[in-house]
Coordinates of C-alpha atoms in Angstrom, one line a residue:
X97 CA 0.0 0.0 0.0
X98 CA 1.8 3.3 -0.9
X99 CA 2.3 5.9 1.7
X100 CA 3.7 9.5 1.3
X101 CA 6.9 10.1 2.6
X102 CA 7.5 11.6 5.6
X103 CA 8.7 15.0 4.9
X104 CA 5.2 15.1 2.2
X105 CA 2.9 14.0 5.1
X106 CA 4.0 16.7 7.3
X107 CA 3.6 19.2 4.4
X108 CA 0.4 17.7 3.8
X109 CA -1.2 17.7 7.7
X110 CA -2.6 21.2 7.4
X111 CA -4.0 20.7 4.2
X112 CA -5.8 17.4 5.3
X113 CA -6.8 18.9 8.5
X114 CA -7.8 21.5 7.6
X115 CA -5.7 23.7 10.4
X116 CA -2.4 25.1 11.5
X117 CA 0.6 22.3 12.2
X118 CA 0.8 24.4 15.5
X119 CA -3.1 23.6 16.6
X120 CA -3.0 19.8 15.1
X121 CA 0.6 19.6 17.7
X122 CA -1.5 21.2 20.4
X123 CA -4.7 19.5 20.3
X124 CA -2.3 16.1 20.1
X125 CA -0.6 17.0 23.3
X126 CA -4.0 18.4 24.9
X127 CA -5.3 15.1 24.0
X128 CA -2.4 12.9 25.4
X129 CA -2.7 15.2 29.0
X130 CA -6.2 14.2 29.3
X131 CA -5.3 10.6 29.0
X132 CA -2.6 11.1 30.8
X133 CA -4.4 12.9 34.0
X134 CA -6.5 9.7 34.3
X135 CA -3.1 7.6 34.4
X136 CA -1.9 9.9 36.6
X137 CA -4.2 9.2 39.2
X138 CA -3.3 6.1 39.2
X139 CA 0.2 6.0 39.2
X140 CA 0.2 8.9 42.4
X141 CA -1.6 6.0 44.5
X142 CA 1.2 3.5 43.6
X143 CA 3.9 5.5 44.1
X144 CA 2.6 6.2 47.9
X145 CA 3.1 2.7 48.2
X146 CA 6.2 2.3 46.6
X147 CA 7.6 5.7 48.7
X148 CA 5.9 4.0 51.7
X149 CA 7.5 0.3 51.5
X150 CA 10.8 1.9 50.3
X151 CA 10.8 3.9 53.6
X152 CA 9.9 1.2 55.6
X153 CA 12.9 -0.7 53.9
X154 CA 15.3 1.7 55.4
X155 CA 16.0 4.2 52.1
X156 CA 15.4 6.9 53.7
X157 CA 13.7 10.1 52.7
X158 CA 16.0 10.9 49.6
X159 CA 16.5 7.8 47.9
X160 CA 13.1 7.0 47.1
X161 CA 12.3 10.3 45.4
X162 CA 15.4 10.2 43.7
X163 CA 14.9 7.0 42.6
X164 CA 11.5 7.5 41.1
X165 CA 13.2 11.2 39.4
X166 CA 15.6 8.8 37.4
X167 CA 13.7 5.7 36.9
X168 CA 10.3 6.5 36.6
X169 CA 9.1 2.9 36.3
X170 CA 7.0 1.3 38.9
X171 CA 7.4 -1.8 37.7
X172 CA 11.5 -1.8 38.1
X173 CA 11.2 0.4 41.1
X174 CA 9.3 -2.2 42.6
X175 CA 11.4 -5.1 41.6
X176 CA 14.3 -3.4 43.2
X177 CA 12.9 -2.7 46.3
X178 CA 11.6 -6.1 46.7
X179 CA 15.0 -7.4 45.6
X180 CA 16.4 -5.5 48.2
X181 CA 14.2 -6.3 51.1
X182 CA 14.5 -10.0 49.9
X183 CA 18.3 -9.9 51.2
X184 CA 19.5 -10.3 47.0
X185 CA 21.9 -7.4 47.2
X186 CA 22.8 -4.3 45.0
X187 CA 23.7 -6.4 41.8
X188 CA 20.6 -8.7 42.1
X189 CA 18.2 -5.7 42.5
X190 CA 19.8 -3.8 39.8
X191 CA 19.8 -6.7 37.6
X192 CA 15.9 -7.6 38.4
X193 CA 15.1 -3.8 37.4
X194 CA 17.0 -3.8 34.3
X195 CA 15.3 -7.0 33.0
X196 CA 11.9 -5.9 33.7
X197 CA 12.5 -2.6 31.7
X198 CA 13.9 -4.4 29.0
X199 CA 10.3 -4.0 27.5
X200 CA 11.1 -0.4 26.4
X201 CA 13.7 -1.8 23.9
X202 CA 11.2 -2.7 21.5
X203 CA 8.8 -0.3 22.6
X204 CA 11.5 2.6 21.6
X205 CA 12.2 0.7 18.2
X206 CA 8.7 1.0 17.3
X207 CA 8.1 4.7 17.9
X208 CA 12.0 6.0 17.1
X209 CA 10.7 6.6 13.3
X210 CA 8.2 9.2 14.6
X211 CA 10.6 11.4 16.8
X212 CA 12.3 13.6 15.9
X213 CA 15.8 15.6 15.6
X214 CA 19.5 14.4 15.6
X215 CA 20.7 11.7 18.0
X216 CA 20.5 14.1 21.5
X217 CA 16.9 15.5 20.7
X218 CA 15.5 12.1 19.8
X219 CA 17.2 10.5 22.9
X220 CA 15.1 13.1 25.3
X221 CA 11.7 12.9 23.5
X222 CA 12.6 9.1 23.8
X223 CA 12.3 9.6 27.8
X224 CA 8.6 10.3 27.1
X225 CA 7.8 6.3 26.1
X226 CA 6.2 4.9 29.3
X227 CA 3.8 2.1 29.3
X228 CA 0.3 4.7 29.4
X229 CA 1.6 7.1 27.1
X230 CA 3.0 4.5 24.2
X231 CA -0.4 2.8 24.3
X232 CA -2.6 5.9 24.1
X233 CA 0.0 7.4 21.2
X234 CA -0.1 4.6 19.0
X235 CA -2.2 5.4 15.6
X236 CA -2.4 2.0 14.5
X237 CA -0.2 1.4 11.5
X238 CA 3.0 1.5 13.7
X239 CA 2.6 4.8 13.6
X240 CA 2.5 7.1 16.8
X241 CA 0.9 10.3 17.8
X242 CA 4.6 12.4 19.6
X243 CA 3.0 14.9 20.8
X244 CA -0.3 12.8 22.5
X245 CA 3.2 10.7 24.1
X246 CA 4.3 13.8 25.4
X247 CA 1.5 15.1 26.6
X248 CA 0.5 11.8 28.3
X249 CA 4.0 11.7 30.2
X250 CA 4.2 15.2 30.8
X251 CA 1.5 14.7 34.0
X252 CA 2.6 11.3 34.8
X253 CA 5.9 11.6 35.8
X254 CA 5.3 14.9 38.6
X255 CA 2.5 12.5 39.7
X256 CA 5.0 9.8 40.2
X257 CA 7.3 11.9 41.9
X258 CA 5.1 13.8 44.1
X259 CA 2.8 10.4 45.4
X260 CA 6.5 9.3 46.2
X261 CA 7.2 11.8 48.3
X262 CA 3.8 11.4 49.9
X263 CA 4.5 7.9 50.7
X264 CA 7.8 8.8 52.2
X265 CA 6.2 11.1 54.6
X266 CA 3.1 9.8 55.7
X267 CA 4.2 5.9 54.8
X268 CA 0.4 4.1 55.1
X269 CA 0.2 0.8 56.1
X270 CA 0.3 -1.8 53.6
X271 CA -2.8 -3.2 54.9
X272 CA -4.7 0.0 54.2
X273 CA -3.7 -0.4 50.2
X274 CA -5.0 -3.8 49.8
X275 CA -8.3 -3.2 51.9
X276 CA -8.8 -0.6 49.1
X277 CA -8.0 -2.3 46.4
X278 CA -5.8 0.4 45.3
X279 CA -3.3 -2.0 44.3
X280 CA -5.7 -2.8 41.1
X281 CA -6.2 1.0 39.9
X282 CA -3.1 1.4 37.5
X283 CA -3.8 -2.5 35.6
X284 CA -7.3 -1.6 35.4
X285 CA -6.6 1.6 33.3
X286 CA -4.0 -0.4 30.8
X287 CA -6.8 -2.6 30.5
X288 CA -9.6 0.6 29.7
X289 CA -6.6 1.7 27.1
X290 CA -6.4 -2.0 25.5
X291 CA -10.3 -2.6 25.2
X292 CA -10.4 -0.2 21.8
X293 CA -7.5 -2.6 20.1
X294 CA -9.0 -5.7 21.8
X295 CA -12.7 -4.8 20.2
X296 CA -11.2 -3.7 16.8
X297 CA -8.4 -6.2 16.1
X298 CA -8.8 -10.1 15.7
X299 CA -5.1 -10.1 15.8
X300 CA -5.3 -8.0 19.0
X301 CA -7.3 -10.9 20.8
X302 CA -5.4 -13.6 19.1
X303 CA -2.1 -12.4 21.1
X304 CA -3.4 -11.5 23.7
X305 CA -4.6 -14.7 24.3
X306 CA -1.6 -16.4 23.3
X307 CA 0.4 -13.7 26.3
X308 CA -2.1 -14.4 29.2
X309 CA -1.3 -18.8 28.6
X310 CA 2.3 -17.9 28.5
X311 CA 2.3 -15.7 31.5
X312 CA -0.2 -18.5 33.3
X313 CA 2.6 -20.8 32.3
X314 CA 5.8 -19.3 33.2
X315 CA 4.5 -17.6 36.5
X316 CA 4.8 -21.4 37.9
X317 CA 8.5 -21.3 37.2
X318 CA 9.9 -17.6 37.4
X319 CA 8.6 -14.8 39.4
X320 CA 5.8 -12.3 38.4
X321 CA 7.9 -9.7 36.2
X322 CA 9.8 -12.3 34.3
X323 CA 6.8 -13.9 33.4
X324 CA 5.3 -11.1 31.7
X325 CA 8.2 -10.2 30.1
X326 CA 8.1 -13.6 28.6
X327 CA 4.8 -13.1 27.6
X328 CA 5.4 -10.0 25.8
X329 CA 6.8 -12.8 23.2
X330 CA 3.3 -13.2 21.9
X331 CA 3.4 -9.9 20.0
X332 CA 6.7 -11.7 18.1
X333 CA 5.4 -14.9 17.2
X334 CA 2.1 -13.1 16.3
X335 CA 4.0 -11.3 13.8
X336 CA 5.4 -14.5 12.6
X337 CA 2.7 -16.6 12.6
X338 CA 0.9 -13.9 10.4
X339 CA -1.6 -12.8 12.7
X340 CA -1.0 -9.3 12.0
X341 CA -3.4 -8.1 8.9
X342 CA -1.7 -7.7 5.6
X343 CA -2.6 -3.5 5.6
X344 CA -1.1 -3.2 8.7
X345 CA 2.4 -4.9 8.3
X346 CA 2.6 -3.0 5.0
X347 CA 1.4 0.6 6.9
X348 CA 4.5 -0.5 9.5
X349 CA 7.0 -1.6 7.2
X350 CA 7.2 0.6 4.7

């Protein structure tokens, strides 16, 4: 299927839109904060908890916020403080984190083509590819929406930071996190993102499918985040097994 080239298409937006480059850039961030405000919701609850358990873990007040100022990854941040508390040491925890955020390596490979700049520029907008914010930026087609991912990040990460410090602080029980459930807010809004693909796209349900049996499988065998890293293979053998439509790989690839 032909496409125009990228320098044409970005000629073309105004034309097709029907308004300014600047307000098509500013209603894509706009949209990408509004999505991102419900995300960031839930990602200031889990950081209280993460601030709280790291405190109680004997990091301090610093280290936590510091941590979640450079990582910004629940996920990892988790791992390593678990790794930690587990008595696995420095290299272990470390190690733990960095496999569990291996996942941004092929996240960052599919949206490098729509960023922009020379290597430094591309590198910081880069920083903007968190879990939420890919999702609600992709355009189907392997193509993404930049400024929706910046937009989406730009409230996620204060909100990360800021529930950290909270946590710190205050450091709530544990108990009074799981008697809320609160500990179910940030998968139930990846799951409100996925429902669009899931409805839309065969292929969608197809891996999907195929990730929950291999997480079900390998949890029995290797702790939580490895398994679903291991499941993120479905979305490589669904490409191989041709589960993909035709349009789409062709939209991707070329």
């Amino acid at each position: 299927m032909d496409r125009t080239p990228p320098q044409a298409e970005s000629s073309a937006a105004p034309a097709t839109a029907g308004r300014p480059v600047g307000d098509s850039r500013r209603q894509g961030f706009l949209a990408g904060v509004k999505v991102g405000t419900g995300l960031a919701a839930a990602a200031f609850v889990l950081a209280v908890t993460f601030g709280a358990f790291a405190r109680t873990e004997g990091w301090g007040v610093l280290a936590p916020i510091v941590c979640s100022l450079v990582v910004f990854s629940g996920s990892a941040q988790f791992a390593l403080a678990t790794a930690l508390a587990g008595g696995g040491g420095m290299p272990t925890a470390i190690a733990a984190a960095a496999l569990i955020n291996g996942r941004f390596i092929p996240m960052g490979v599919a949206v490098a083509k729509d960023l922009r700049g020379g290597r430094i520029r591309r590198a910081l907008e880069g920083q903007a590819v968190v879990d939420g914010s890919w999702v609600a930026a992709h355009l189907g087609g392997g193509r993404f929406d930049r400024y929706k991912l910046f937009g989406a990040t730009a409230v996620q990460w204060p909100a990360w930071v800021a529930g950290t410090a909270l946590g710190v602080v205050v450091a709530p029980p544990e108990s009074l996190v799981e008697s809320f459930g609160l500990d179910l807010v940030f998968p139930a809004f990846f799951l409100l993102l996925l429902m669009d693909e899931l409805r839309g796209s065969r292929a969608a349900r197809a891996a999907a499918a195929l990730g929950a049996c291999l997480a079900a499988a390998l949890v029995i065998w290797v702790p939580a985040g490895l398994a679903l890293l291991g499941a993120s293979a479905a979305a490589l053998l669904g490409l191989r097994k041709g589960l993909v439509p035709r349009a789409t790989k062709e939209a991707g690839g070329s």
